[in-house]
mmCIF file with all atom_site columns, C-alpha atoms in Angstrom:
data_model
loop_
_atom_site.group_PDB
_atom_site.id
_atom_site.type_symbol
_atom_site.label_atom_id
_atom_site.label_alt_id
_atom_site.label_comp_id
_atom_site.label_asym_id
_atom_site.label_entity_id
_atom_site.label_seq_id
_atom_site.pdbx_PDB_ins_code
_atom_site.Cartn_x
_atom_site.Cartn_y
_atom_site.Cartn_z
_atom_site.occupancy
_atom_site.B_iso_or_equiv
_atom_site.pdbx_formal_charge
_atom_site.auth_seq_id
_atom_site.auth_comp_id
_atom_site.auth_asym_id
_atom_site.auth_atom_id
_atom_site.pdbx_PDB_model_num
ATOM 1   C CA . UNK A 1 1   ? -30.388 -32.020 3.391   1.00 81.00 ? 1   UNK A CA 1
ATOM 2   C CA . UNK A 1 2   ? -29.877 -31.056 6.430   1.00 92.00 ? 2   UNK A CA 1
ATOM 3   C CA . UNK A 1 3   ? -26.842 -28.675 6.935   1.00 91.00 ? 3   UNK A CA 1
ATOM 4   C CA . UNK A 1 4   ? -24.843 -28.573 10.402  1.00 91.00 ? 4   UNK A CA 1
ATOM 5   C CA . UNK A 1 5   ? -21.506 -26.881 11.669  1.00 89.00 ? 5   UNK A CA 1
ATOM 6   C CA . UNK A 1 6   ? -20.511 -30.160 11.848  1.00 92.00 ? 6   UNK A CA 1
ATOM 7   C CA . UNK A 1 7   ? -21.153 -30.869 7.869   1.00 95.00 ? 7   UNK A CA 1
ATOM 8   C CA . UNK A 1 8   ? -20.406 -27.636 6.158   1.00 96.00 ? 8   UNK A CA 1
ATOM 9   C CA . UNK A 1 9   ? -17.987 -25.582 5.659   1.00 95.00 ? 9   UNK A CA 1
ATOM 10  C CA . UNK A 1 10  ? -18.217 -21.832 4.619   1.00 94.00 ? 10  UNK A CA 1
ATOM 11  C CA . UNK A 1 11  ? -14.661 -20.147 2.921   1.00 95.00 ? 11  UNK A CA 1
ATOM 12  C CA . UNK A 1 12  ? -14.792 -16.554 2.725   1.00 94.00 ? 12  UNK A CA 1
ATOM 13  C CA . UNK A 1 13  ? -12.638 -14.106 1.031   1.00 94.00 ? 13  UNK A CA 1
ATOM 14  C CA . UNK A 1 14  ? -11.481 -10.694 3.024   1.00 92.00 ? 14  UNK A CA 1
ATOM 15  C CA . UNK A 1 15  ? -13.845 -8.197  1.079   1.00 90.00 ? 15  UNK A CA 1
ATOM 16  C CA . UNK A 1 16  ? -16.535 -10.251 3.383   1.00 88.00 ? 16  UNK A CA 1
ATOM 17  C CA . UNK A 1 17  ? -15.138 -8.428  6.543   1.00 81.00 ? 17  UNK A CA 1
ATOM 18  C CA . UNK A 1 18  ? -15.714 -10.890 8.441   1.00 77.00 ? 18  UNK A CA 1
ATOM 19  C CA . UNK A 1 19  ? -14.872 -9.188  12.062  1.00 63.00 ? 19  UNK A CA 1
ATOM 20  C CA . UNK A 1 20  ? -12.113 -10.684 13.555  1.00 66.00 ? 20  UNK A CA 1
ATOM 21  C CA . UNK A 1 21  ? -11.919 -13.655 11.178  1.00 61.00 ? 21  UNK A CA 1
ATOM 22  C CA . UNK A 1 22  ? -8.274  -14.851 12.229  1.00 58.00 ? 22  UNK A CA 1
ATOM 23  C CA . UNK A 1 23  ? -9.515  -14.614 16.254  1.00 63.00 ? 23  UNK A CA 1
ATOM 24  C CA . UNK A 1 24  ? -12.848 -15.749 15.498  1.00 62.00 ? 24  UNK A CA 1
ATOM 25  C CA . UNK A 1 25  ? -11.609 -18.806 13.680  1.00 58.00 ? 25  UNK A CA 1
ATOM 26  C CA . UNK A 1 26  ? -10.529 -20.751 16.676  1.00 61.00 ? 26  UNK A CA 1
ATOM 27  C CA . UNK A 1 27  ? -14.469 -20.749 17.398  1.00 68.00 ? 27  UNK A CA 1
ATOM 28  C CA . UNK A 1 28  ? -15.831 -22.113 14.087  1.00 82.00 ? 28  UNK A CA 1
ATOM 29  C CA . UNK A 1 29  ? -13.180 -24.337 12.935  1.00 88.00 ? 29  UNK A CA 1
ATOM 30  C CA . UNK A 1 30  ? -15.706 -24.571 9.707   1.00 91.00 ? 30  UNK A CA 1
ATOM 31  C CA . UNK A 1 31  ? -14.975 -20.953 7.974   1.00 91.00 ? 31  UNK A CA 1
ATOM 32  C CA . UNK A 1 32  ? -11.942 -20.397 6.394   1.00 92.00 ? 32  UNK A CA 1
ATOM 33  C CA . UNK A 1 33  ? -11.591 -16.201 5.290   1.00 92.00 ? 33  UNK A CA 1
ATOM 34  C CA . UNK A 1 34  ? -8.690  -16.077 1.999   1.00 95.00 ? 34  UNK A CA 1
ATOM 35  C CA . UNK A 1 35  ? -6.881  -12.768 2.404   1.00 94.00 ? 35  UNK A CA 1
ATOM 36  C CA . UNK A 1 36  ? -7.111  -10.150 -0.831  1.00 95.00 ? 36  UNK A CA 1
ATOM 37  C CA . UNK A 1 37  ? -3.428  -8.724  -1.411  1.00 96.00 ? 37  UNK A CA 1
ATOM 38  C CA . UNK A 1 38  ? -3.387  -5.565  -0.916  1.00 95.00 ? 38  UNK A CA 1
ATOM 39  C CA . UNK A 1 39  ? -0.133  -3.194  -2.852  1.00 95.00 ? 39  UNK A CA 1
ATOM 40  C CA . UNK A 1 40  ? 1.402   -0.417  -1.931  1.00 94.00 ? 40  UNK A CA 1
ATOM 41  C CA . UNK A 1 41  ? 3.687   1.108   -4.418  1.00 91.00 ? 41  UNK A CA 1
ATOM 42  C CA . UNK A 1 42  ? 7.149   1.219   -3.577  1.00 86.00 ? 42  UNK A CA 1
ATOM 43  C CA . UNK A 1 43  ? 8.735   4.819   -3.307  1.00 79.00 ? 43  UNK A CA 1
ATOM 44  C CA . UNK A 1 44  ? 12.390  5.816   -4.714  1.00 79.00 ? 44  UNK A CA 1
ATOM 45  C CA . UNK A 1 45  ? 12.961  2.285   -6.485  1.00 77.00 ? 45  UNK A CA 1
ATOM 46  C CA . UNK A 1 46  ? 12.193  0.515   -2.833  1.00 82.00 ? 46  UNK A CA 1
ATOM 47  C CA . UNK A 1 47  ? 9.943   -2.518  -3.684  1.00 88.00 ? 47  UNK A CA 1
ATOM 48  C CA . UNK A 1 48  ? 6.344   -2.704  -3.813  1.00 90.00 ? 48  UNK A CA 1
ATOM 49  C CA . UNK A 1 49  ? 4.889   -3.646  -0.780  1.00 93.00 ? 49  UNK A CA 1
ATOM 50  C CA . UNK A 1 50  ? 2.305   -6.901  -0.705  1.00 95.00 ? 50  UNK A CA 1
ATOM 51  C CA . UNK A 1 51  ? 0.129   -7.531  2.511   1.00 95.00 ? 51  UNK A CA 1
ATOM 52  C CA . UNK A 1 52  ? -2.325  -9.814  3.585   1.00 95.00 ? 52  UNK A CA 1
ATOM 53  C CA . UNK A 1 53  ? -5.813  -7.761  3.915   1.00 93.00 ? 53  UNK A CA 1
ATOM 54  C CA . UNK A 1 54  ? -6.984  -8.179  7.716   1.00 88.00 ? 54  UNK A CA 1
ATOM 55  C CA . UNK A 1 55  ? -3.310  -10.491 8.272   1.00 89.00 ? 55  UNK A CA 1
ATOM 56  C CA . UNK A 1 56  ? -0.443  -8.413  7.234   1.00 92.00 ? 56  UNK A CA 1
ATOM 57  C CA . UNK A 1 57  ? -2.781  -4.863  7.507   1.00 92.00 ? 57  UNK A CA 1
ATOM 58  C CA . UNK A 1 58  ? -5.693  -3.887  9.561   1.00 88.00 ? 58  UNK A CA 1
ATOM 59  C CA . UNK A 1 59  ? -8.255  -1.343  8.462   1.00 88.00 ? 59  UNK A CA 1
ATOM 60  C CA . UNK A 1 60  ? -7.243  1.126   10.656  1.00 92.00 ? 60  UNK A CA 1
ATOM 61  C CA . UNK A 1 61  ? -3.176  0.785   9.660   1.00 94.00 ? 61  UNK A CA 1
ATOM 62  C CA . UNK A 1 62  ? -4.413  0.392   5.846   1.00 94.00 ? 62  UNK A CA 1
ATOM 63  C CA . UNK A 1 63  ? -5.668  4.121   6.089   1.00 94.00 ? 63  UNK A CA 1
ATOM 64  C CA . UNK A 1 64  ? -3.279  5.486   8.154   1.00 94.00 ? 64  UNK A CA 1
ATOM 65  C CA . UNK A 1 65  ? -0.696  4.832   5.350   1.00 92.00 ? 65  UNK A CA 1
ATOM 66  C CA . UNK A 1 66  ? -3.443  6.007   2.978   1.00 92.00 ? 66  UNK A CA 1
ATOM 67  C CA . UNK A 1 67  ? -3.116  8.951   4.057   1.00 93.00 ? 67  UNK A CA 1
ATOM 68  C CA . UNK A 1 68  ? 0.644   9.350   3.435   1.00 89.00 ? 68  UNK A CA 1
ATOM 69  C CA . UNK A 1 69  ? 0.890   6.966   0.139   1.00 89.00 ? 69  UNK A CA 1
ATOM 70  C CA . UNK A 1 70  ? 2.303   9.075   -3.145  1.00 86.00 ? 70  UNK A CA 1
ATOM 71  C CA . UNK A 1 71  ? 0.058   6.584   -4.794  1.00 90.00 ? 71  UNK A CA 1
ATOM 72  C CA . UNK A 1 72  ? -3.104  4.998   -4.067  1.00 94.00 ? 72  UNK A CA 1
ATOM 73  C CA . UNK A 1 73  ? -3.243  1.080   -3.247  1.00 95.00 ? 73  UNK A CA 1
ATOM 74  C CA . UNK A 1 74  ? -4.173  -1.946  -5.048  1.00 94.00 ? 74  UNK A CA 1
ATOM 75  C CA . UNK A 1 75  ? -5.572  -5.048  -4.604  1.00 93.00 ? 75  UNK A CA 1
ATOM 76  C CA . UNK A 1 76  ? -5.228  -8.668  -5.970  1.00 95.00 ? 76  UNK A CA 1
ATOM 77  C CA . UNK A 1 77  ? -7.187  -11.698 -5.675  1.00 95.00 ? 77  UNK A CA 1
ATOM 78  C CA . UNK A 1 78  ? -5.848  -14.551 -3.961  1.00 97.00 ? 78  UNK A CA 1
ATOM 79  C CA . UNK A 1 79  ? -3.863  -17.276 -6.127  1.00 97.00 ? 79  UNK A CA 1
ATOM 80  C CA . UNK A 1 80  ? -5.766  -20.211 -7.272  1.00 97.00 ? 80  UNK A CA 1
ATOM 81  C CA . UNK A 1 81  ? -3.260  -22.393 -4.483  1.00 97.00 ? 81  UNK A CA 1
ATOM 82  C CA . UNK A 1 82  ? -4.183  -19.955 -1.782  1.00 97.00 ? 82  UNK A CA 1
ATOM 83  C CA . UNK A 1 83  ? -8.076  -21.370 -2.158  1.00 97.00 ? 83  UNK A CA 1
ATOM 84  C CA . UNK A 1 84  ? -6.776  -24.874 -2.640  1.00 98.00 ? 84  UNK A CA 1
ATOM 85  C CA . UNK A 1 85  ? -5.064  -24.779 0.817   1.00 97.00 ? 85  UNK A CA 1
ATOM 86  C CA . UNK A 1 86  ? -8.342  -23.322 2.458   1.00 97.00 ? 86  UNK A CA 1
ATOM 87  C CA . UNK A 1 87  ? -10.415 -26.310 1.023   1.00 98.00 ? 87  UNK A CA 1
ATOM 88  C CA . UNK A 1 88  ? -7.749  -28.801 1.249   1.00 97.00 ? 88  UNK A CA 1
ATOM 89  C CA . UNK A 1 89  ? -7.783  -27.829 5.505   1.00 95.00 ? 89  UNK A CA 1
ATOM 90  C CA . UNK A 1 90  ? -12.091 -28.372 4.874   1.00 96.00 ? 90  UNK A CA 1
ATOM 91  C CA . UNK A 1 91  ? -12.250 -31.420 3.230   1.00 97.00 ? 91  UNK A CA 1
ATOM 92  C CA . UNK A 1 92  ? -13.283 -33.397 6.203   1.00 97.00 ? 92  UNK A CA 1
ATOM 93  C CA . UNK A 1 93  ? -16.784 -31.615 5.914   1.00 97.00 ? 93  UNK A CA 1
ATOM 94  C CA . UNK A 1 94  ? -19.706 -32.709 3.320   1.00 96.00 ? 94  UNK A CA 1
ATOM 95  C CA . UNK A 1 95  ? -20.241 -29.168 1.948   1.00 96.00 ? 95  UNK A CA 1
ATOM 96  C CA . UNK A 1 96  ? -18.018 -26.437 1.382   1.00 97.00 ? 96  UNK A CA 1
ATOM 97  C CA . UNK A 1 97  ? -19.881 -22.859 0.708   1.00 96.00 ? 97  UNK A CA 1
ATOM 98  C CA . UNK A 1 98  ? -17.334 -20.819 -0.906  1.00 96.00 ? 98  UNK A CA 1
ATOM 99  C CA . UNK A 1 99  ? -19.074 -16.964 -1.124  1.00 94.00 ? 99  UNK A CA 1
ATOM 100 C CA . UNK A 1 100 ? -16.865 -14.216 -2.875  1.00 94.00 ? 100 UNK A CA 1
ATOM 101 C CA . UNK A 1 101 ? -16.930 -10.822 -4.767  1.00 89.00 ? 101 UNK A CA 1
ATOM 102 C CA . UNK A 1 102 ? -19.024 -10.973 -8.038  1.00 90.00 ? 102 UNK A CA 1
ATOM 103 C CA . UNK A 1 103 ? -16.632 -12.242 -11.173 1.00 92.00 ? 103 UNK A CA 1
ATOM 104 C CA . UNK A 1 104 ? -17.291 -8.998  -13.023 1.00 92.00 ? 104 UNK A CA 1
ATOM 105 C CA . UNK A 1 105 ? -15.751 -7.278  -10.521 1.00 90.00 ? 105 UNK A CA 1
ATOM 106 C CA . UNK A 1 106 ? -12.555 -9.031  -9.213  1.00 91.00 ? 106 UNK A CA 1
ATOM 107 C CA . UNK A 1 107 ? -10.604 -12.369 -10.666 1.00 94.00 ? 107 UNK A CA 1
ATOM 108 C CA . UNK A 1 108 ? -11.309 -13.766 -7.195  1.00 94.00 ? 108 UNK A CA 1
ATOM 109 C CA . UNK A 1 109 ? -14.207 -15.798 -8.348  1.00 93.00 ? 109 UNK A CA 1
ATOM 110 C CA . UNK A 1 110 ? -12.404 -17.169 -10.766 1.00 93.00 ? 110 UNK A CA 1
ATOM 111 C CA . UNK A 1 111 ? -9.103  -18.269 -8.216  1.00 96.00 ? 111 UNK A CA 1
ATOM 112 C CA . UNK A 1 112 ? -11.575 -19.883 -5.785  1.00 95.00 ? 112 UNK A CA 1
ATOM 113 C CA . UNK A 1 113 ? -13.248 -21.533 -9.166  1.00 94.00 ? 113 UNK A CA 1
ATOM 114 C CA . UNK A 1 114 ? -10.052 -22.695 -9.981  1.00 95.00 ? 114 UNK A CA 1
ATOM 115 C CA . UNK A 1 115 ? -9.121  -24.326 -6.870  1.00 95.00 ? 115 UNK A CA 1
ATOM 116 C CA . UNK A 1 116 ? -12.178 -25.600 -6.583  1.00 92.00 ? 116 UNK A CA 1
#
């Protein structure tokens, strides 16, 4: 087996930090990176705020509002569907490497597994 750029695929998730993944994709049109969701509470009733790790918030931005949050962050995994689009956009190639956070510590294993 011999594996190419041209017959695998690698799909990523944004714990990876993968630098410059939504830049850098237009290079390797073979790695796909799935954002986390990251949460910031929402303060005096306003609604909880959901961004795109490394889309909607950089790392610098995420800890500039760190450092004025009344409550820490949170994170979710990426919905099952979310996955399914990356591999659906791969499914030209032979192989598709899909490398993520260990299950016991995040359900994104188990979204990506889903999708799968």
């Amino acid at each position: 087996m011999n594996l190419t750029a041209a017959n695998t695929a690698i799909v990523l998730d944004s714990t990876s930090d993968y630098p410059e993944a939504a830049a850098r994709a237009d290079g390797f049109e073979n790695v796909r990176v799935v954002p986390l969701h990251v949460i910031f509470k929402g303060v005096g009733g306003a609604p909880d705020e959901d961004l795109l790790d490394h889309v909607g918030i950089d790392g610098h931005a995420f800890y500039e509002r760190l450092r004025s949050a009344a409550e820490l962050p949170t994170t979710s995994q990426p919905t099952p569907g979310e996955f399914l689009r990356a591999y659906e956009d791969l499914a030209r190639y032979d192989r598709i490497y899909s490398l993520h956070l260990s299950a016991k510590l995040s359900g994104t294993f188990g979204s990506a597994v889903q999708a799968a």
